[in-house]
Coordinates of C-alpha atoms in Angstrom, one line a residue:
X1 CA 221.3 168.1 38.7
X2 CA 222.2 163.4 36.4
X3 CA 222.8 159.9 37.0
X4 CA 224.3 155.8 38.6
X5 CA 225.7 155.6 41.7
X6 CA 228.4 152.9 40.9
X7 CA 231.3 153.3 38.8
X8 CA 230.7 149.7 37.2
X9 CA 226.9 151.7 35.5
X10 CA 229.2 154.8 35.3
X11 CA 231.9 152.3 32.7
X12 CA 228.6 151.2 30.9
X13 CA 227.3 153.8 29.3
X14 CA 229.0 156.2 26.9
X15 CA 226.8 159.0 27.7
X16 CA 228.1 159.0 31.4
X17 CA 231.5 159.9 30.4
X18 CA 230.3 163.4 29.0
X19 CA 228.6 163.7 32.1
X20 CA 231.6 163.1 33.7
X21 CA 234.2 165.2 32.3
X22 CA 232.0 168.0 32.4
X23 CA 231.6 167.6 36.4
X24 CA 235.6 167.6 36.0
X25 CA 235.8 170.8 34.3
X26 CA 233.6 172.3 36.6
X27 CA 233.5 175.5 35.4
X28 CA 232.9 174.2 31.6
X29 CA 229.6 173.4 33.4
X30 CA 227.4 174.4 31.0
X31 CA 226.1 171.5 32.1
X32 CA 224.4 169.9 34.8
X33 CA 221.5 172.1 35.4
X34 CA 219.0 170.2 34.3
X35 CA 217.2 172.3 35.2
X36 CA 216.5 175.8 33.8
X37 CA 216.5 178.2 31.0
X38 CA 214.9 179.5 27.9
X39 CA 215.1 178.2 25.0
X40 CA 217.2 180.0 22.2
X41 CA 219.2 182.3 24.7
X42 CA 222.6 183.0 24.0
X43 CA 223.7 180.9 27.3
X44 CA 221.4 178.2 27.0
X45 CA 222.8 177.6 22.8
X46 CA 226.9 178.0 24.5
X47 CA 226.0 175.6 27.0
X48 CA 224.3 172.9 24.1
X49 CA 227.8 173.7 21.8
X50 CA 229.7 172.7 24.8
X51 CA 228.4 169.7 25.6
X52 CA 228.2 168.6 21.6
X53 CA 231.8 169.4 21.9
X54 CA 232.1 167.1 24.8
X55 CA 230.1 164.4 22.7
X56 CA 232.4 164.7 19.6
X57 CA 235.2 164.0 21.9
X58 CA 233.9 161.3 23.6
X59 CA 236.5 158.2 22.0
X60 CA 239.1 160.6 23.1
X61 CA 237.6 160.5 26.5
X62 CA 237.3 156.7 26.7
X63 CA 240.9 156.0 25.9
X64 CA 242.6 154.2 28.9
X65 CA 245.4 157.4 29.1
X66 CA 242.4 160.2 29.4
X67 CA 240.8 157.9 32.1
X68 CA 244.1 157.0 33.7
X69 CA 244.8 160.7 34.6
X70 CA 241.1 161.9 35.1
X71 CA 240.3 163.7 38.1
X72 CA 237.1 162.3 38.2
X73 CA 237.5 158.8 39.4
X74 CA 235.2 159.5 42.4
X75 CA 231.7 158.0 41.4
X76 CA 229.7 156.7 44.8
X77 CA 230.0 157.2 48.7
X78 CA 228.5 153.4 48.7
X79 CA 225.6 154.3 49.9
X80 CA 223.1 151.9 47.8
X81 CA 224.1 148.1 46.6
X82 CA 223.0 148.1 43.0
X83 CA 221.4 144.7 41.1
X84 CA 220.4 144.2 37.8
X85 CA 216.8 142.6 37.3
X86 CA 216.2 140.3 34.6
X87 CA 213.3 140.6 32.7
X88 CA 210.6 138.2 33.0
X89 CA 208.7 138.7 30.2
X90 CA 209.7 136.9 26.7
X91 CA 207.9 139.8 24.8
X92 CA 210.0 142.5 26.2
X93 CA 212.1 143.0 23.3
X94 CA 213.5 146.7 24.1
X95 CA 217.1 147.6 25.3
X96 CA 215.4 148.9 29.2
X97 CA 217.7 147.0 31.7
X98 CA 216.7 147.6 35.3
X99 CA 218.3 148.0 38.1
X100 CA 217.3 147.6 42.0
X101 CA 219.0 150.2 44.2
X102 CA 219.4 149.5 47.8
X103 CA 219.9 151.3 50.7
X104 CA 222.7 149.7 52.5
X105 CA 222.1 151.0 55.6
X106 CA 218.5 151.1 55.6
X107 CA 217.7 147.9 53.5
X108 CA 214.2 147.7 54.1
X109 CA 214.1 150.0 51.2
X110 CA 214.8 150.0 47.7
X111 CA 213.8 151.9 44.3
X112 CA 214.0 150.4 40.5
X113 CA 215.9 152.6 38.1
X114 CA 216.0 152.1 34.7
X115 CA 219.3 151.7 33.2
X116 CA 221.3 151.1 29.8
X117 CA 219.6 154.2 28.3
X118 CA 221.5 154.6 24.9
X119 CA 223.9 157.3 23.9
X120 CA 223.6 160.9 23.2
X121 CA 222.5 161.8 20.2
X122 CA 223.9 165.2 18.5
X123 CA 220.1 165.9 17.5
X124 CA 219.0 165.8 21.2
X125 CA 221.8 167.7 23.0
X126 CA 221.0 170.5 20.4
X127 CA 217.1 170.9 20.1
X128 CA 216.4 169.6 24.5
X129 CA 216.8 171.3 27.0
X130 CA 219.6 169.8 28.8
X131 CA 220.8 166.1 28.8
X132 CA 224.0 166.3 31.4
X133 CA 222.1 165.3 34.4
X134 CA 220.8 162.6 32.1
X135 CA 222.9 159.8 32.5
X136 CA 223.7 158.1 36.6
X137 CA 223.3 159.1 40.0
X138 CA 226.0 161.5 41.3
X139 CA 227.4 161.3 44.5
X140 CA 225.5 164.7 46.2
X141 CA 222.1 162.8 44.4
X142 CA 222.9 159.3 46.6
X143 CA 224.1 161.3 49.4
X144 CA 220.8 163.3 49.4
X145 CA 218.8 159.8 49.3
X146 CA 220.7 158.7 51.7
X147 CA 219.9 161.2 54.0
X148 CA 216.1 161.0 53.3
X149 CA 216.2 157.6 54.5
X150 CA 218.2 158.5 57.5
X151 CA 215.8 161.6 58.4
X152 CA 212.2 160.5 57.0
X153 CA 210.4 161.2 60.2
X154 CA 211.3 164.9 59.2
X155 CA 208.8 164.3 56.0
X156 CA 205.4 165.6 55.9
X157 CA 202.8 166.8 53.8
X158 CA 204.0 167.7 50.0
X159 CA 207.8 167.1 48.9
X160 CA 209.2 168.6 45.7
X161 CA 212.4 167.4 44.4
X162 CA 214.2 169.9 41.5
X163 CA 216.2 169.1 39.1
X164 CA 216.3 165.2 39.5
X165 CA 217.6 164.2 36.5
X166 CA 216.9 161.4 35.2
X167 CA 216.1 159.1 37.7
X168 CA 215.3 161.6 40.8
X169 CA 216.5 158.7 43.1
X170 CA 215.9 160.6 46.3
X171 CA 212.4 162.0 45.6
X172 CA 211.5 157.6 45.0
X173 CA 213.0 157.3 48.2
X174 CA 211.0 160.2 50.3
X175 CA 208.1 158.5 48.1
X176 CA 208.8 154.6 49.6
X177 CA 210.0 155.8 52.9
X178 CA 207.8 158.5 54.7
X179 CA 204.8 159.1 55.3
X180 CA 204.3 161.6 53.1
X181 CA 201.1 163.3 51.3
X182 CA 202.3 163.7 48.0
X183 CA 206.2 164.0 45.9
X184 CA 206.5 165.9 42.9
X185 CA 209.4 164.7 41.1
X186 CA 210.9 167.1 38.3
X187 CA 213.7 168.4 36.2
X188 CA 213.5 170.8 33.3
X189 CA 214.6 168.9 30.9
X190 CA 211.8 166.5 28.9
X191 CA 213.8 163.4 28.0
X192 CA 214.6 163.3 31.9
X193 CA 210.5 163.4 33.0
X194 CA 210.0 160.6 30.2
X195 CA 212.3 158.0 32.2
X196 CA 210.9 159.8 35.4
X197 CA 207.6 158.5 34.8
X198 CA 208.6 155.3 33.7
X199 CA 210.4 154.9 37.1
X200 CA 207.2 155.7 38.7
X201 CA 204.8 153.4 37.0
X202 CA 207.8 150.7 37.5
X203 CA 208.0 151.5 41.3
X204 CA 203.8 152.1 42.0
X205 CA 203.5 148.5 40.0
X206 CA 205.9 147.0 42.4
X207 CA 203.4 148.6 45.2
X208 CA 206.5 150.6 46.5
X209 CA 204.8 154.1 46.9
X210 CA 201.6 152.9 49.7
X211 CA 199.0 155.6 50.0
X212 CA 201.5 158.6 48.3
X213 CA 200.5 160.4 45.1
X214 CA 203.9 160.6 42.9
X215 CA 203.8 162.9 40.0
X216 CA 206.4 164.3 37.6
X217 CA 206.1 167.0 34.9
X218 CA 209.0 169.4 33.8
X219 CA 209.9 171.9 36.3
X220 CA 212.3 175.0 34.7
X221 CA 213.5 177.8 37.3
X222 CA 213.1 181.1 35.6
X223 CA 209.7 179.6 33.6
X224 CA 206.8 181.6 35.3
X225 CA 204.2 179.6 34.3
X226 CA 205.6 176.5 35.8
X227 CA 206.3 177.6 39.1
X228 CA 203.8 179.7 39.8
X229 CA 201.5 176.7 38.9
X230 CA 203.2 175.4 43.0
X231 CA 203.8 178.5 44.6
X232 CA 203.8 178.0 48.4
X233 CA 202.3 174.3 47.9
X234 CA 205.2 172.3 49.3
X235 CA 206.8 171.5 52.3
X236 CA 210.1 170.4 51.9
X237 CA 211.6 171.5 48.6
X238 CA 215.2 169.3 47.9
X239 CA 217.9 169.4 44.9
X240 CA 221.2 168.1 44.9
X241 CA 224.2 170.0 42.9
X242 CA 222.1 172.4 41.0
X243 CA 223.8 175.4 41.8
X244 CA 226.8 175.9 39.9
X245 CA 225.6 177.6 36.5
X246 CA 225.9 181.1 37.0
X247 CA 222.9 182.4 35.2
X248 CA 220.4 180.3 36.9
X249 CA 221.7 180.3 40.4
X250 CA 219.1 183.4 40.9
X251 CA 216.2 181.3 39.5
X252 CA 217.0 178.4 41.6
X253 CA 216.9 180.5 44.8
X254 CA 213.4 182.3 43.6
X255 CA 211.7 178.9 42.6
X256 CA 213.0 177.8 46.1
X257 CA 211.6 180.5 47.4
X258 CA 208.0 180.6 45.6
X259 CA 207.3 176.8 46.3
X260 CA 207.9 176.7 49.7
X261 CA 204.7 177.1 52.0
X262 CA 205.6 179.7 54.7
X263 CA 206.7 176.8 57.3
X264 CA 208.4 175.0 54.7
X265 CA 211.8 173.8 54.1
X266 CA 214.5 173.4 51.9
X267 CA 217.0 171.0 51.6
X268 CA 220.4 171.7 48.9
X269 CA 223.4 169.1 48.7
X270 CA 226.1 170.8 47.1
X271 CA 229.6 170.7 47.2
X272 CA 231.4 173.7 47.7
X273 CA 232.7 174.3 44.0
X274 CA 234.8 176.8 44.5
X275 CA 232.8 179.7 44.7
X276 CA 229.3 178.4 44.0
X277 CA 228.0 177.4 46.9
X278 CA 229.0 180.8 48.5
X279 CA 227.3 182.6 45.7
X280 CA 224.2 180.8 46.0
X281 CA 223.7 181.3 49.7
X282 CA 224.6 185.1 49.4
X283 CA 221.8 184.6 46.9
X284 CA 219.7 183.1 49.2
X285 CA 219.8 185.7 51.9
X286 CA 219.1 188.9 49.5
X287 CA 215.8 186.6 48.7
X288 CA 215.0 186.6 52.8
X289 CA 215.9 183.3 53.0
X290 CA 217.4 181.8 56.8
X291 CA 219.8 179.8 55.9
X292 CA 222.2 176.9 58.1
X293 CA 224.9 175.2 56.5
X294 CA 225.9 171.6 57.6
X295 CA 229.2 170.1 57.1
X296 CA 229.0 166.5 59.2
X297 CA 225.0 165.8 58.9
X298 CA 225.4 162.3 58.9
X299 CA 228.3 159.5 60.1
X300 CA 228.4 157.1 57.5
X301 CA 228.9 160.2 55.1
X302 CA 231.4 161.6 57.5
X303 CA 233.3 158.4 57.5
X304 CA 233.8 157.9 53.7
X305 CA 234.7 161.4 53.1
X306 CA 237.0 161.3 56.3
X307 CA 238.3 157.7 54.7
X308 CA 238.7 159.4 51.3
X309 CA 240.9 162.4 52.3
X310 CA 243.3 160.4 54.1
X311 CA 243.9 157.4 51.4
X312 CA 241.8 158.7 47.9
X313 CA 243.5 162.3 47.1
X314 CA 244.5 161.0 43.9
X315 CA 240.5 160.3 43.3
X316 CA 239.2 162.6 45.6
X317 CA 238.5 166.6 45.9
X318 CA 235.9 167.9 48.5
X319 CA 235.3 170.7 46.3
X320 CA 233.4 169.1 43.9
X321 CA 233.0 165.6 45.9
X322 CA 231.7 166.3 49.2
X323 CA 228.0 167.5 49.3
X324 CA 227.7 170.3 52.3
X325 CA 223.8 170.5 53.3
X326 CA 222.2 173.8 53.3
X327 CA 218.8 174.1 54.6
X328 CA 216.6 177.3 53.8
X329 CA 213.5 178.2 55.4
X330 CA 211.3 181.3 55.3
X331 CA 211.5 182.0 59.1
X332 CA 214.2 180.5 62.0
X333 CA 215.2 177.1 61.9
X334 CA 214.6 175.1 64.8
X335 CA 217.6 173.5 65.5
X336 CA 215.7 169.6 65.4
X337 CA 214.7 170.2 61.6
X338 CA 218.3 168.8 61.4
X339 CA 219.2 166.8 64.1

């Protein structure tokens, strides 16, 4: 997955613009996976030495040139207002700043995220597991909330959300918004299930979550132990641009795969990336998967991207912008999983 949805939270914080660049590059992506690997294998270590590198670099990359010819200038489809929440409490001393997302089309429902949280650190991009999806909400993570929102009537039972990143926004919002049994919110990287379950105590204090059990603990792909821990225990399975690191694409589709019940569901927001997106779903049907990819799942979406192509191509590139939806299931789809 990482992650605000404004570009004002985006200008904030240092750590964002690695982050950033990173999703520019794309390909130099030995980044946002969040999300799976062993520790101390030869791609795990280049992807660490490419991010430091990113970090070293990072006055370079705040300079008003770099950010004046960035392709990256795309941060939010708008879908969530965002308001910062002063603290009420004189002996809070620490640098947390909070922050009340919205739902602007639904806004009967928010989530509190916790913001301003500090730069990288060169000791922590080398000995964690990943910190790109540490930083704000990306635009397939706020679509994918969104869309929950939008469809929560299609929620039931147990709802796993993978690589969330650090603030899993659309798992809270599955949590607040359907009537759901339980939602496991994960990520495989530590630091990210530390501010995770700080979001979750925040939220259950502010008597957001009802009757629904949240949970987080570290989730990595290709780790046996942790997903065979859920094999076949959830219902809906959802993960937002995970799937562009070409040594765990295989993982992602088998933990996909393994946690699903036999009725369940997955949900993927991805942009196309180039080839990515393709690979993974070719992925996806060697594993027996039925797969149904969606471009226009949802109008307000529609309309931004629509907006954006006409009047933002110097900001804007569907390939890495626009989140297609894929859903995945065991078994045919019926057609009103969807709709």
């Amino acid at each position: 997955m990482e992650m605000n949805s404004t570009s004002t939270a985006e200008k904030s914080d240092p750590a964002s613009t690695v982050r950033r660049h990173i999703n520019e590059d794309t390909c130099a992506a030995n980044s946002h996976s969040s999300r799976v690997g062993t520790c101390g294998t030869p791609d795990v270590a280049r992807a660490r030495w490419t991010l430091l590198r990113q970090v070293l670099r990072q006055k370079q990359m705040d300079s008003p040139e770099v950010k004046q010819v960035s392709v990256r200038r795309f941060a939010t489809f708008d879908l969530f207002s965002r308001k910062r929440l002063v603290t009420q409490d004189p002996s809070d001393t620490s640098d947390d700043q909070w922050v009340e997302y919205r739902s602007v089309y639904f806004p009967e429902y928010s989530a509190l995220l916790r913001d301003n949280l500090g730069p990288l650190r060169v000791n922590e991009v080398l000995n964690s597991f990943d910190n790109t999806g540490n930083v704000c909400v990306w635009p397939s993570e706020e679509v994918m909330a969104h869309y929950c929102l939008q469809k929560h009537h299609m929620f039931k039972g147990a709802v796993c959300e993978l690589g969330g990143g650090m603030t899993c926004l659309a798992g809270l919002m599955v949590a607040i918004c359907a009537d759901v049994k339980e939602v496991l919110l994960s990520d495989g990287n530590e630091k990210s299930i530390q501010n995770v379950r700080r979001l979750i105590d925040r939220n259950r204090q502010a008597g957001k979550f009802g009757s629904t059990h949240v949970s987080t603990r570290v989730v990595r792909w290709d780790c046996e132990s942790d997903i065979s821990a859920l094999e076949g225990h959830f219902d809906i399975v959802m993960c937002a641009d995970c799937l562009f690191l070409d040594q765990y694409r295989a993982s992602l589709v088998d933990a996909i795969r393994r946690l699903l019940h036999p009725n369940g569901m997955a949900l993927v927001f991805a942009p196309l990336r180039g080839e990515t997106l393709g690979l993974f779903c070719h992925l996806a049907e060697q594993a027996g998967l039925c797969i149904s990819q969606h471009q226009q799942y949802d109008a307000q979406v529609w309309d931004v991207h629509l907006k954006m192509v006409r009047e933002g191509k110097e900001a804007y590139d569907e390939n890495i912008h626009y989140p297609l939806l894929i859903t995945l299931t065991k078994g045919p789809q019926p057609v009103s999983l969807t709709q």
